[in-house]
């Protein structure tokens, strides 16, 4: 079973930047889109950014113009560049691969990486 391995989280001051990476342990047939989600303590998991297999991107209003999702198809890796970070961005960030299989749609999740933004 394919696993997603995330990296790049950490502690950063307000206004700083981080880049998250997510790489699968193997090929993902039927991959339709990559996405990043985040979950703060006591909150639900919300989608932050998405990139489809055709290259279309979508962002949550709270991160527009600050975050950029991109994909390196050669390395099969997806990134989330986060600039001008704010304390409200503090959360565990999860990578997600949306796959379409013969049995229907399937989500693959990473283990999560902590991002902490200090004021």
Tab-separated table of N, CA, C and O in Angstrom:
chain	number	residue	atom	x	y	z
A	1	UNK	N	0.842	-1.183	0.000
A	1	UNK	CA	0.000	0.000	0.000
A	1	UNK	C	0.882	1.240	0.000
A	1	UNK	O	1.818	1.349	0.776
A	2	UNK	N	0.553	2.175	-0.876
A	2	UNK	CA	1.351	3.390	-0.989
A	2	UNK	C	1.193	4.250	0.258
A	2	UNK	O	0.081	4.422	0.765
A	3	UNK	N	2.309	4.785	0.722
A	3	UNK	CA	2.296	5.717	1.840
A	3	UNK	C	2.816	7.065	1.376
A	3	UNK	O	3.626	7.154	0.455
A	4	UNK	N	2.339	8.117	2.033
A	4	UNK	CA	2.792	9.467	1.735
A	4	UNK	C	3.718	9.918	2.859
A	4	UNK	O	3.358	9.817	4.033
A	5	UNK	N	4.886	10.409	2.481
A	5	UNK	CA	5.880	10.839	3.456
A	5	UNK	C	6.032	12.352	3.365
A	5	UNK	O	6.428	12.879	2.316
A	6	UNK	N	5.708	13.022	4.454
A	6	UNK	CA	5.768	14.475	4.494
A	6	UNK	C	7.028	14.940	5.223
A	6	UNK	O	7.548	14.243	6.101
A	7	UNK	N	7.460	16.121	4.875
A	7	UNK	CA	8.589	16.741	5.572
A	7	UNK	C	8.485	18.246	5.414
A	7	UNK	O	7.714	18.743	4.591
A	8	UNK	N	9.271	18.958	6.231
A	8	UNK	CA	9.370	20.405	6.081
A	8	UNK	C	8.684	21.221	7.149
A	8	UNK	O	8.813	22.446	7.159
A	9	UNK	N	7.964	20.587	8.057
A	9	UNK	CA	7.324	21.353	9.116
A	9	UNK	C	8.346	21.850	10.122
A	9	UNK	O	9.529	21.512	10.065
A	10	UNK	N	7.880	22.677	11.045
A	10	UNK	CA	8.779	23.188	12.068
A	10	UNK	C	8.228	24.426	12.736
A	10	UNK	O	7.048	24.751	12.607
A	11	UNK	N	9.123	25.103	13.454
A	11	UNK	CA	8.778	26.322	14.174
A	11	UNK	C	9.340	27.518	13.420
A	11	UNK	O	10.521	27.526	13.054
A	12	UNK	N	8.498	28.513	13.207
A	12	UNK	CA	8.934	29.699	12.472
A	12	UNK	C	8.259	30.920	13.089
A	12	UNK	O	7.168	30.819	13.668
A	13	UNK	N	8.913	32.057	12.985
A	13	UNK	CA	8.330	33.290	13.500
A	13	UNK	C	7.291	33.837	12.523
A	13	UNK	O	7.335	33.564	11.315
A	14	UNK	N	6.390	34.612	13.049
A	14	UNK	CA	5.373	35.259	12.216
A	14	UNK	C	6.051	36.059	11.101
A	14	UNK	O	7.038	36.766	11.343
A	15	UNK	N	5.537	35.894	9.883
A	15	UNK	CA	6.141	36.534	8.726
A	15	UNK	C	7.149	35.670	7.994
A	15	UNK	O	7.592	36.017	6.895
A	16	UNK	N	7.513	34.561	8.586
A	16	UNK	CA	8.498	33.674	7.982
A	16	UNK	C	7.891	32.737	6.953
A	16	UNK	O	6.696	32.822	6.630
A	17	UNK	N	8.736	31.845	6.440
A	17	UNK	CA	8.317	30.923	5.382
A	17	UNK	C	8.737	29.497	5.716
A	17	UNK	O	9.726	29.278	6.426
A	18	UNK	N	7.980	28.566	5.182
A	18	UNK	CA	8.317	27.153	5.244
A	18	UNK	C	7.864	26.504	3.940
A	18	UNK	O	6.920	26.976	3.305
A	19	UNK	N	8.521	25.415	3.575
A	19	UNK	CA	8.081	24.636	2.428
A	19	UNK	C	7.873	23.197	2.859
A	19	UNK	O	8.811	22.548	3.332
A	20	UNK	N	6.659	22.723	2.697
A	20	UNK	CA	6.332	21.336	2.996
A	20	UNK	C	6.482	20.490	1.729
A	20	UNK	O	6.180	20.955	0.629
A	21	UNK	N	6.936	19.265	1.915
A	21	UNK	CA	7.068	18.326	0.803
A	21	UNK	C	6.304	17.049	1.124
A	21	UNK	O	6.179	16.667	2.288
A	22	UNK	N	5.841	16.401	0.081
A	22	UNK	CA	5.109	15.142	0.254
A	22	UNK	C	5.462	14.236	-0.915
A	22	UNK	O	5.251	14.607	-2.080
A	23	UNK	N	5.988	13.068	-0.600
A	23	UNK	CA	6.379	12.129	-1.647
A	23	UNK	C	5.751	10.770	-1.374
A	23	UNK	O	5.769	10.297	-0.228
A	24	UNK	N	5.209	10.113	-2.390
A	24	UNK	CA	4.647	8.783	-2.180
A	24	UNK	C	5.745	7.722	-2.173
A	24	UNK	O	6.803	7.906	-2.770
A	25	UNK	N	5.479	6.613	-1.499
A	25	UNK	CA	6.452	5.514	-1.435
A	25	UNK	C	6.449	4.692	-2.713
A	25	UNK	O	7.334	3.870	-2.935
A	26	UNK	N	5.437	4.919	-3.567
A	26	UNK	CA	5.348	4.215	-4.830
A	26	UNK	C	4.408	4.950	-5.766
A	26	UNK	O	3.900	6.026	-5.446
A	27	UNK	N	4.189	4.363	-6.929
A	27	UNK	CA	3.293	4.976	-7.910
A	27	UNK	C	1.856	4.950	-7.424
A	27	UNK	O	1.452	4.031	-6.709
A	28	UNK	N	1.090	5.965	-7.810
A	28	UNK	CA	-0.325	6.021	-7.447
A	28	UNK	C	-1.132	6.024	-8.741
A	28	UNK	O	-1.370	7.091	-9.339
A	29	UNK	N	-1.575	4.864	-9.185
A	29	UNK	CA	-2.399	4.808	-10.398
A	29	UNK	C	-3.717	5.539	-10.206
A	29	UNK	O	-4.286	5.499	-9.117
A	30	UNK	N	-4.196	6.213	-11.241
A	30	UNK	CA	-5.482	6.892	-11.127
A	30	UNK	C	-5.454	8.135	-10.264
A	30	UNK	O	-6.494	8.580	-9.788
A	31	UNK	N	-4.271	8.711	-10.076
A	31	UNK	CA	-4.172	9.914	-9.247
A	31	UNK	C	-4.917	11.057	-9.905
A	31	UNK	O	-4.656	11.388	-11.053
A	32	UNK	N	-5.836	11.679	-9.183
A	32	UNK	CA	-6.645	12.770	-9.729
A	32	UNK	C	-6.208	14.127	-9.211
A	32	UNK	O	-6.328	15.134	-9.915
A	33	UNK	N	-5.744	14.168	-7.966
A	33	UNK	CA	-5.358	15.463	-7.395
A	33	UNK	C	-4.533	15.244	-6.150
A	33	UNK	O	-4.628	14.215	-5.473
A	34	UNK	N	-3.708	16.248	-5.862
A	34	UNK	CA	-2.995	16.358	-4.586
A	34	UNK	C	-3.635	17.501	-3.800
A	34	UNK	O	-4.091	18.483	-4.391
A	35	UNK	N	-3.596	17.361	-2.487
A	35	UNK	CA	-4.110	18.446	-1.656
A	35	UNK	C	-3.349	18.482	-0.339
A	35	UNK	O	-2.767	17.480	0.087
A	36	UNK	N	-3.354	19.642	0.265
A	36	UNK	CA	-2.857	19.821	1.622
A	36	UNK	C	-4.028	20.238	2.495
A	36	UNK	O	-4.813	21.119	2.116
A	37	UNK	N	-4.114	19.607	3.645
A	37	UNK	CA	-5.107	19.939	4.654
A	37	UNK	C	-4.369	20.354	5.914
A	37	UNK	O	-3.181	20.063	6.080
A	38	UNK	N	-5.083	20.992	6.818
A	38	UNK	CA	-4.504	21.291	8.119
A	38	UNK	C	-5.560	21.157	9.208
A	38	UNK	O	-6.752	21.326	8.952
A	39	UNK	N	-5.062	20.833	10.387
A	39	UNK	CA	-5.953	20.658	11.528
A	39	UNK	C	-5.302	21.255	12.760
A	39	UNK	O	-4.253	20.788	13.203
A	40	UNK	N	-5.945	22.276	13.307
A	40	UNK	CA	-5.490	22.887	14.549
A	40	UNK	C	-6.153	22.153	15.714
A	40	UNK	O	-7.198	21.511	15.538
A	41	UNK	N	-5.585	22.238	16.915
A	41	UNK	CA	-6.159	21.556	18.077
A	41	UNK	C	-7.621	21.933	18.288
A	41	UNK	O	-7.967	23.116	18.296
A	42	UNK	N	-8.476	20.930	18.427
A	42	UNK	CA	-9.892	21.169	18.669
A	42	UNK	C	-10.685	21.593	17.450
A	42	UNK	O	-11.873	21.919	17.561
A	43	UNK	N	-10.023	21.621	16.295
A	43	UNK	CA	-10.683	22.066	15.063
A	43	UNK	C	-10.822	20.899	14.084
A	43	UNK	O	-10.156	19.872	14.212
A	44	UNK	N	-11.666	21.070	13.087
A	44	UNK	CA	-11.790	20.056	12.053
A	44	UNK	C	-10.640	20.192	11.066
A	44	UNK	O	-9.958	21.208	11.019
A	45	UNK	N	-10.461	19.148	10.279
A	45	UNK	CA	-9.425	19.172	9.254
A	45	UNK	C	-9.983	19.885	8.026
A	45	UNK	O	-11.021	19.501	7.485
A	46	UNK	N	-9.296	20.926	7.597
A	46	UNK	CA	-9.758	21.744	6.478
A	46	UNK	C	-8.765	21.689	5.319
A	46	UNK	O	-7.554	21.665	5.535
A	47	UNK	N	-9.302	21.748	4.120
A	47	UNK	CA	-8.443	21.795	2.940
A	47	UNK	C	-7.827	23.175	2.809
A	47	UNK	O	-8.508	24.192	2.937
A	48	UNK	N	-6.536	23.197	2.509
A	48	UNK	CA	-5.792	24.447	2.369
A	48	UNK	C	-5.538	24.759	0.899
A	48	UNK	O	-5.704	25.884	0.449
A	49	UNK	N	-5.116	23.733	0.161
A	49	UNK	CA	-4.766	23.933	-1.243
A	49	UNK	C	-4.914	22.616	-1.986
A	49	UNK	O	-4.755	21.538	-1.393
A	50	UNK	N	-5.180	22.711	-3.275
A	50	UNK	CA	-5.379	21.523	-4.109
A	50	UNK	C	-4.804	21.782	-5.495
A	50	UNK	O	-4.904	22.899	-6.011
A	51	UNK	N	-4.211	20.751	-6.077
A	51	UNK	CA	-3.763	20.814	-7.464
A	51	UNK	C	-4.228	19.548	-8.157
A	51	UNK	O	-3.999	18.445	-7.663
A	52	UNK	N	-4.908	19.716	-9.284
A	52	UNK	CA	-5.445	18.560	-9.996
A	52	UNK	C	-4.409	18.007	-10.963
A	52	UNK	O	-3.359	18.619	-11.206
A	53	UNK	N	-4.720	16.876	-11.543
A	53	UNK	CA	-3.808	16.238	-12.489
A	53	UNK	C	-3.629	17.094	-13.744
A	53	UNK	O	-2.649	16.925	-14.466
A	54	UNK	N	-4.558	18.008	-13.998
A	54	UNK	CA	-4.435	18.919	-15.148
A	54	UNK	C	-3.695	20.192	-14.788
A	54	UNK	O	-3.477	21.040	-15.652
A	55	UNK	N	-3.334	20.345	-13.509
A	55	UNK	CA	-2.556	21.506	-13.089
A	55	UNK	C	-3.372	22.648	-12.511
A	55	UNK	O	-2.807	23.663	-12.107
A	56	UNK	N	-4.679	22.489	-12.444
A	56	UNK	CA	-5.510	23.541	-11.850
A	56	UNK	C	-5.299	23.571	-10.342
A	56	UNK	O	-5.169	22.523	-9.707
A	57	UNK	N	-5.284	24.767	-9.797
A	57	UNK	CA	-5.070	24.922	-8.357
A	57	UNK	C	-6.248	25.649	-7.722
A	57	UNK	O	-6.957	26.421	-8.373
A	58	UNK	N	-6.405	25.394	-6.428
A	58	UNK	CA	-7.452	26.056	-5.657
A	58	UNK	C	-6.948	26.243	-4.240
A	58	UNK	O	-6.237	25.360	-3.711
A	59	UNK	N	-7.293	27.379	-3.636
A	59	UNK	CA	-6.789	27.702	-2.298
A	59	UNK	C	-7.922	28.145	-1.388
A	59	UNK	O	-8.896	28.766	-1.836
A	60	UNK	N	-7.763	27.854	-0.116
A	60	UNK	CA	-8.666	28.412	0.878
A	60	UNK	C	-8.437	29.919	0.925
A	60	UNK	O	-7.322	30.405	0.725
A	61	UNK	N	-9.506	30.669	1.186
A	61	UNK	CA	-9.400	32.130	1.209
A	61	UNK	C	-8.336	32.613	2.194
A	61	UNK	O	-7.651	33.609	1.951
A	62	UNK	N	-8.190	31.904	3.294
A	62	UNK	CA	-7.280	32.340	4.356
A	62	UNK	C	-5.815	32.264	3.947
A	62	UNK	O	-4.956	32.861	4.606
A	63	UNK	N	-5.486	31.526	2.886
A	63	UNK	CA	-4.082	31.366	2.503
A	63	UNK	C	-3.779	31.904	1.107
A	63	UNK	O	-2.622	31.870	0.670
A	64	UNK	N	-4.795	32.384	0.409
A	64	UNK	CA	-4.575	32.906	-0.946
A	64	UNK	C	-3.524	34.000	-0.930
A	64	UNK	O	-3.489	34.832	-0.026
A	65	UNK	N	-2.678	33.999	-1.925
A	65	UNK	CA	-1.591	34.974	-2.097
A	65	UNK	C	-0.441	34.756	-1.122
A	65	UNK	O	0.567	35.461	-1.184
A	66	UNK	N	-0.567	33.778	-0.218
A	66	UNK	CA	0.547	33.483	0.701
A	66	UNK	C	1.095	32.077	0.483
A	66	UNK	O	2.298	31.842	0.654
A	67	UNK	N	0.224	31.130	0.145
A	67	UNK	CA	0.632	29.743	-0.038
A	67	UNK	C	0.586	29.381	-1.518
A	67	UNK	O	-0.276	29.861	-2.264
A	68	UNK	N	1.493	28.499	-1.932
A	68	UNK	CA	1.506	28.012	-3.306
A	68	UNK	C	1.701	26.504	-3.306
A	68	UNK	O	2.674	26.006	-2.714
A	69	UNK	N	0.794	25.804	-3.959
A	69	UNK	CA	0.934	24.360	-4.116
A	69	UNK	C	1.512	24.079	-5.495
A	69	UNK	O	1.154	24.736	-6.477
A	70	UNK	N	2.449	23.143	-5.548
A	70	UNK	CA	3.052	22.796	-6.828
A	70	UNK	C	3.408	21.321	-6.831
A	70	UNK	O	3.493	20.694	-5.781
A	71	UNK	N	3.636	20.807	-8.028
A	71	UNK	CA	3.941	19.391	-8.169
A	71	UNK	C	5.153	19.219	-9.077
A	71	UNK	O	5.252	19.880	-10.120
A	72	UNK	N	6.045	18.379	-8.658
A	72	UNK	CA	7.175	17.979	-9.484
A	72	UNK	C	6.832	16.594	-10.027
A	72	UNK	O	6.994	15.600	-9.329
A	73	UNK	N	6.336	16.556	-11.247
A	73	UNK	CA	5.883	15.278	-11.809
A	73	UNK	C	7.027	14.293	-11.975
A	73	UNK	O	6.834	13.084	-11.849
A	74	UNK	N	8.210	14.812	-12.252
A	74	UNK	CA	9.357	13.912	-12.447
A	74	UNK	C	9.700	13.185	-11.167
A	74	UNK	O	9.993	11.985	-11.162
A	75	UNK	N	9.676	13.925	-10.045
A	75	UNK	CA	9.985	13.320	-8.751
A	75	UNK	C	8.728	12.817	-8.049
A	75	UNK	O	8.825	12.247	-6.960
A	76	UNK	N	7.559	13.050	-8.666
A	76	UNK	CA	6.306	12.618	-8.058
A	76	UNK	C	6.178	13.176	-6.643
A	76	UNK	O	5.832	12.438	-5.702
A	77	UNK	N	6.474	14.443	-6.493
A	77	UNK	CA	6.454	15.082	-5.182
A	77	UNK	C	5.589	16.332	-5.270
A	77	UNK	O	5.596	17.030	-6.289
A	78	UNK	N	4.853	16.597	-4.215
A	78	UNK	CA	4.043	17.806	-4.164
A	78	UNK	C	4.556	18.691	-3.032
A	78	UNK	O	5.029	18.180	-2.004
A	79	UNK	N	4.501	19.985	-3.246
A	79	UNK	CA	5.037	20.950	-2.296
A	79	UNK	C	3.962	21.945	-1.877
A	79	UNK	O	3.015	22.201	-2.617
A	80	UNK	N	4.154	22.501	-0.707
A	80	UNK	CA	3.348	23.628	-0.276
A	80	UNK	C	4.300	24.696	0.230
A	80	UNK	O	4.904	24.539	1.298
A	81	UNK	N	4.474	25.741	-0.554
A	81	UNK	CA	5.294	26.882	-0.151
A	81	UNK	C	4.416	27.830	0.640
A	81	UNK	O	3.395	28.297	0.140
A	82	UNK	N	4.831	28.106	1.862
A	82	UNK	CA	4.042	28.949	2.751
A	82	UNK	C	4.850	30.179	3.103
A	82	UNK	O	5.914	30.072	3.736
A	83	UNK	N	4.368	31.334	2.694
A	83	UNK	CA	5.038	32.610	2.957
A	83	UNK	C	4.187	33.471	3.870
A	83	UNK	O	2.977	33.263	3.999
A	84	UNK	N	4.843	34.449	4.486
A	84	UNK	CA	4.139	35.377	5.376
A	84	UNK	C	3.254	34.613	6.367
A	84	UNK	O	2.064	34.918	6.529
A	85	UNK	N	3.857	33.660	7.033
A	85	UNK	CA	3.097	32.821	7.953
A	85	UNK	C	2.598	33.623	9.150
A	85	UNK	O	3.258	34.561	9.619
A	86	UNK	N	1.430	33.216	9.634
A	86	UNK	CA	0.788	33.882	10.758
A	86	UNK	C	0.534	32.856	11.861
A	86	UNK	O	0.431	31.657	11.579
A	87	UNK	N	0.396	33.322	13.100
A	87	UNK	CA	0.108	32.370	14.191
A	87	UNK	C	-1.133	31.507	13.917
A	87	UNK	O	-1.178	30.347	14.327
A	88	UNK	N	-2.112	32.037	13.195
A	88	UNK	CA	-3.318	31.266	12.871
A	88	UNK	C	-3.037	30.116	11.913
A	88	UNK	O	-3.898	29.249	11.727
A	89	UNK	N	-1.869	30.104	11.308
A	89	UNK	CA	-1.497	29.000	10.422
A	89	UNK	C	-0.978	27.793	11.205
A	89	UNK	O	-0.716	26.739	10.616
A	90	UNK	N	-0.798	27.954	12.505
A	90	UNK	CA	-0.314	26.853	13.334
A	90	UNK	C	-1.287	25.683	13.296
A	90	UNK	O	-2.478	25.839	13.577
A	91	UNK	N	-0.779	24.520	12.913
A	91	UNK	CA	-1.628	23.333	12.769
A	91	UNK	C	-0.752	22.145	12.369
A	91	UNK	O	0.433	22.321	12.049
A	92	UNK	N	-1.359	20.976	12.382
A	92	UNK	CA	-0.731	19.821	11.744
A	92	UNK	C	-1.196	19.810	10.289
A	92	UNK	O	-2.398	19.889	10.015
A	93	UNK	N	-0.236	19.744	9.391
A	93	UNK	CA	-0.538	19.770	7.955
A	93	UNK	C	-0.446	18.349	7.403
A	93	UNK	O	0.533	17.631	7.643
A	94	UNK	N	-1.467	17.977	6.637
A	94	UNK	CA	-1.566	16.629	6.074
A	94	UNK	C	-1.568	16.686	4.554
A	94	UNK	O	-2.293	17.486	3.953
A	95	UNK	N	-0.812	15.804	3.967
A	95	UNK	CA	-0.820	15.633	2.524
A	95	UNK	C	-1.902	14.616	2.162
A	95	UNK	O	-2.117	13.640	2.885
A	96	UNK	N	-2.565	14.855	1.040
A	96	UNK	CA	-3.649	13.971	0.600
A	96	UNK	C	-3.514	13.710	-0.892
A	96	UNK	O	-3.251	14.630	-1.670
A	97	UNK	N	-3.677	12.444	-1.273
A	97	UNK	CA	-3.726	12.070	-2.695
A	97	UNK	C	-5.111	11.508	-2.980
A	97	UNK	O	-5.542	10.557	-2.319
A	98	UNK	N	-5.792	12.114	-3.933
A	98	UNK	CA	-7.132	11.648	-4.328
A	98	UNK	C	-6.961	10.710	-5.516
A	98	UNK	O	-6.510	11.112	-6.585
A	99	UNK	N	-7.339	9.467	-5.309
A	99	UNK	CA	-7.121	8.419	-6.299
A	99	UNK	C	-8.458	7.878	-6.776
A	99	UNK	O	-9.402	7.736	-5.986
A	100	UNK	N	-8.546	7.587	-8.062
A	100	UNK	CA	-9.738	6.937	-8.601
A	100	UNK	C	-9.360	5.510	-8.966
A	100	UNK	O	-8.517	5.289	-9.837
A	101	UNK	N	-9.962	4.564	-8.251
A	101	UNK	CA	-9.660	3.152	-8.479
A	101	UNK	C	-10.856	2.467	-9.118
A	101	UNK	O	-11.938	3.061	-9.249
A	102	UNK	N	-10.695	1.193	-9.471
A	102	UNK	CA	-11.808	0.430	-10.040
A	102	UNK	C	-12.929	0.249	-9.030
A	102	UNK	O	-14.079	-0.021	-9.388
A	103	UNK	N	-12.610	0.448	-7.750
A	103	UNK	CA	-13.620	0.316	-6.691
A	103	UNK	C	-14.238	1.653	-6.332
A	103	UNK	O	-15.118	1.702	-5.467
A	104	UNK	N	-13.763	2.713	-6.938
A	104	UNK	CA	-14.278	4.035	-6.625
A	104	UNK	C	-13.179	4.956	-6.126
A	104	UNK	O	-11.999	4.597	-6.131
A	105	UNK	N	-13.551	6.155	-5.679
A	105	UNK	CA	-12.544	7.105	-5.193
A	105	UNK	C	-11.926	6.651	-3.876
A	105	UNK	O	-12.590	5.995	-3.064
A	106	UNK	N	-10.669	7.022	-3.701
A	106	UNK	CA	-9.946	6.625	-2.497
A	106	UNK	C	-9.005	7.754	-2.113
A	106	UNK	O	-8.374	8.361	-2.980
A	107	UNK	N	-8.931	8.036	-0.829
A	107	UNK	CA	-8.016	9.050	-0.311
A	107	UNK	C	-6.842	8.374	0.374
A	107	UNK	O	-7.018	7.447	1.165
A	108	UNK	N	-5.663	8.874	0.082
A	108	UNK	CA	-4.440	8.439	0.763
A	108	UNK	C	-3.936	9.619	1.563
A	108	UNK	O	-3.832	10.731	1.031
A	109	UNK	N	-3.609	9.390	2.840
A	109	UNK	CA	-3.181	10.463	3.734
A	109	UNK	C	-1.761	10.245	4.219
A	109	UNK	O	-1.330	9.115	4.457
A	110	UNK	N	-1.069	11.369	4.408
A	110	UNK	CA	0.218	11.324	5.066
A	110	UNK	C	0.020	11.320	6.576
A	110	UNK	O	-1.101	11.425	7.076
A	111	UNK	N	1.144	11.220	7.283
A	111	UNK	CA	1.085	11.115	8.736
A	111	UNK	C	0.934	12.484	9.403
A	111	UNK	O	0.622	12.561	10.593
A	112	UNK	N	1.149	13.529	8.656
A	112	UNK	CA	1.033	14.876	9.201
A	112	UNK	C	2.371	15.431	9.637
A	112	UNK	O	3.243	14.694	10.100
A	113	UNK	N	2.520	16.738	9.490
A	113	UNK	CA	3.727	17.422	9.936
A	113	UNK	C	3.298	18.706	10.649
A	113	UNK	O	2.429	19.438	10.179
A	114	UNK	N	3.920	18.951	11.793
A	114	UNK	CA	3.518	20.086	12.634
A	114	UNK	C	4.147	21.376	12.116
A	114	UNK	O	5.355	21.436	11.859
A	115	UNK	N	3.315	22.394	11.987
A	115	UNK	CA	3.784	23.753	11.673
A	115	UNK	C	3.354	24.648	12.830
A	115	UNK	O	2.169	24.710	13.164
A	116	UNK	N	4.329	25.326	13.429
A	116	UNK	CA	4.059	26.224	14.550
A	116	UNK	C	4.603	27.601	14.212
A	116	UNK	O	5.784	27.735	13.884
A	117	UNK	N	3.733	28.596	14.264
A	117	UNK	CA	4.125	29.969	13.952
A	117	UNK	C	4.018	30.792	15.230
A	117	UNK	O	2.935	30.924	15.803
A	118	UNK	N	5.138	31.336	15.668
A	118	UNK	CA	5.157	32.133	16.884
A	118	UNK	C	4.951	33.607	16.546
A	118	UNK	O	5.367	34.092	15.497
A	119	UNK	N	4.325	34.315	17.479
A	119	UNK	CA	4.050	35.749	17.241
A	119	UNK	C	5.202	36.614	17.688
A	119	UNK	O	6.145	36.154	18.340
